[in-house]
XYZ file of C-alpha atoms in Angstrom:
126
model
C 10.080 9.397 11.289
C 8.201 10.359 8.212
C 4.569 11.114 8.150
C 1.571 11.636 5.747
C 0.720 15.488 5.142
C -2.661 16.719 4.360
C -3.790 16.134 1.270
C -4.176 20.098 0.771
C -0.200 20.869 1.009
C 2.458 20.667 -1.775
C 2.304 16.709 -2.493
C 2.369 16.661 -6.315
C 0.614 13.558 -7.974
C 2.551 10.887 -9.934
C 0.874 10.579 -13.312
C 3.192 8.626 -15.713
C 4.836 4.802 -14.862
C 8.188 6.579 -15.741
C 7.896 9.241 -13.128
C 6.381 7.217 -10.432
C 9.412 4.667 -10.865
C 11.813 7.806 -10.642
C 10.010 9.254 -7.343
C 10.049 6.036 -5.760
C 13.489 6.002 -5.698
C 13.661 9.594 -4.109
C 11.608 8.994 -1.462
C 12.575 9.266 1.665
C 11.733 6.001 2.885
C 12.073 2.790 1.240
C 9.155 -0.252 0.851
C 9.428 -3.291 0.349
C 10.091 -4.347 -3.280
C 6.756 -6.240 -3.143
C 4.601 -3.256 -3.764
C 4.070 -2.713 -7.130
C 3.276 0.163 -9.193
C 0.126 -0.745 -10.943
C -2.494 1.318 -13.312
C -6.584 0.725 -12.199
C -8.794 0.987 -15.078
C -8.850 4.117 -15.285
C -5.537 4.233 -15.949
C -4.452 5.774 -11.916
C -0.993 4.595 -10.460
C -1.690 2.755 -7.384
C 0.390 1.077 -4.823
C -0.362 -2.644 -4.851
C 1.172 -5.191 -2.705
C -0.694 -9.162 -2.709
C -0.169 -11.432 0.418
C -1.486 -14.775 0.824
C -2.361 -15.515 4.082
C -3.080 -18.956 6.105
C -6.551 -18.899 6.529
C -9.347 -16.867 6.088
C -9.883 -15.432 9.977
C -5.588 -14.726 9.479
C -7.146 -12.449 6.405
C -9.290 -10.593 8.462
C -6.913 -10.242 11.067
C -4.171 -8.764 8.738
C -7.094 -6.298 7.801
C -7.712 -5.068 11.089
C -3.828 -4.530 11.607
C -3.559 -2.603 8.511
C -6.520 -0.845 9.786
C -5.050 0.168 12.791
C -2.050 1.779 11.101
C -4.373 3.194 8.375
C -6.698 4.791 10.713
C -3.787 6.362 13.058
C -2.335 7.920 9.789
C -5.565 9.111 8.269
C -4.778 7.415 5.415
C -7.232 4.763 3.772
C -6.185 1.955 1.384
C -8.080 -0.292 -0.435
C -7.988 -3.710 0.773
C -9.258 -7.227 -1.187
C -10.136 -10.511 0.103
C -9.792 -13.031 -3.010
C -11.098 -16.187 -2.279
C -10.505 -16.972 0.740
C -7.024 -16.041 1.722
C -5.487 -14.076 -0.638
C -5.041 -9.966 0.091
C -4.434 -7.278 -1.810
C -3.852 -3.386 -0.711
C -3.942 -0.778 -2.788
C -2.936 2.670 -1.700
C -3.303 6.322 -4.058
C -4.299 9.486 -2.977
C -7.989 10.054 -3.453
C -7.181 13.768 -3.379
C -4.516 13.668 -6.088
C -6.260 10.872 -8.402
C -3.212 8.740 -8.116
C 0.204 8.373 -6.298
C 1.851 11.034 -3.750
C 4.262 10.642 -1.176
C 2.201 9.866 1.551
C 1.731 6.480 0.211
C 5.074 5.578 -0.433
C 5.224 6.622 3.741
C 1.812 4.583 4.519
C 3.254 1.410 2.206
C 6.751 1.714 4.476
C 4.478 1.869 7.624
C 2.714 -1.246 6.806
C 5.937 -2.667 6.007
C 6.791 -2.509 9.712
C 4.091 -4.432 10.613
C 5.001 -7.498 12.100
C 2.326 -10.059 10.054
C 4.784 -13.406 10.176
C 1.940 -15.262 12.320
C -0.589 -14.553 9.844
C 0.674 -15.442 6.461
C 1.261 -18.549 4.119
C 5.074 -19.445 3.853
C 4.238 -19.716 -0.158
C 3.743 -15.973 -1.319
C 2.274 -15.374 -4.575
C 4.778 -14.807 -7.386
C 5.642 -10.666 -8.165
């Protein structure tokens, strides 16, 4: 079982879209192709992964799973509410200014959660 490591110990940062494709395929654990490897504004790599779900209380709900999971790894994403049931999370280390292992680990762990009663059957396009 792989877990996150304090922010303080050797966890380099993933700076260029090149290199964060390359370490995502030497991580040691896999996530769902469905998280994407996106740039904010200020041009950080992020870990994005949008969900439609099949209401609005089934939003919240997902939130408070991913919450859970979040909280028990001490490691905080950032999660959207678009309208009213589409979700987006975001995970980078606030640390590091951008991607590290820990949430390629995080993204896998949220993976595992089981969210089939909560969203849409149509998922938005990657």
């Amino acid at each position: 079982m792989h877990v996150c490591c304090a922010s303080s110990q050797d966890n380099s940062q993933v700076s260029e879209r090149s290199s964060a494709t390359r370490f995502r395929m030497l991580m040691p654990v896999q996530v769902d192709a469905r998280w994407q490897i996106v740039e904010d504004s200020e041009k950080r790599l992020r870990l994005r992964r949008v969900m439609r779900t099949k209401n609005f209380t089934k939003a919240l709900e997902l939130f408070q799973r991913v919450g859970q999971v979040a909280e028990a790894e001490g490691h905080h994403p950032d999660l959207h509410l678009e309208g009213w049931n589409n979700v987006s999370i975001e995970l980078w280390t606030h640390a590091r200014n951008g991607l590290s292992e820990n949430d390629f680990i995080v993204a896998a762990k949220f993976d595992d959660i089981d969210l089939a009663d909560l969203l849409s059957k149509r998922q938005p396009e990657l």
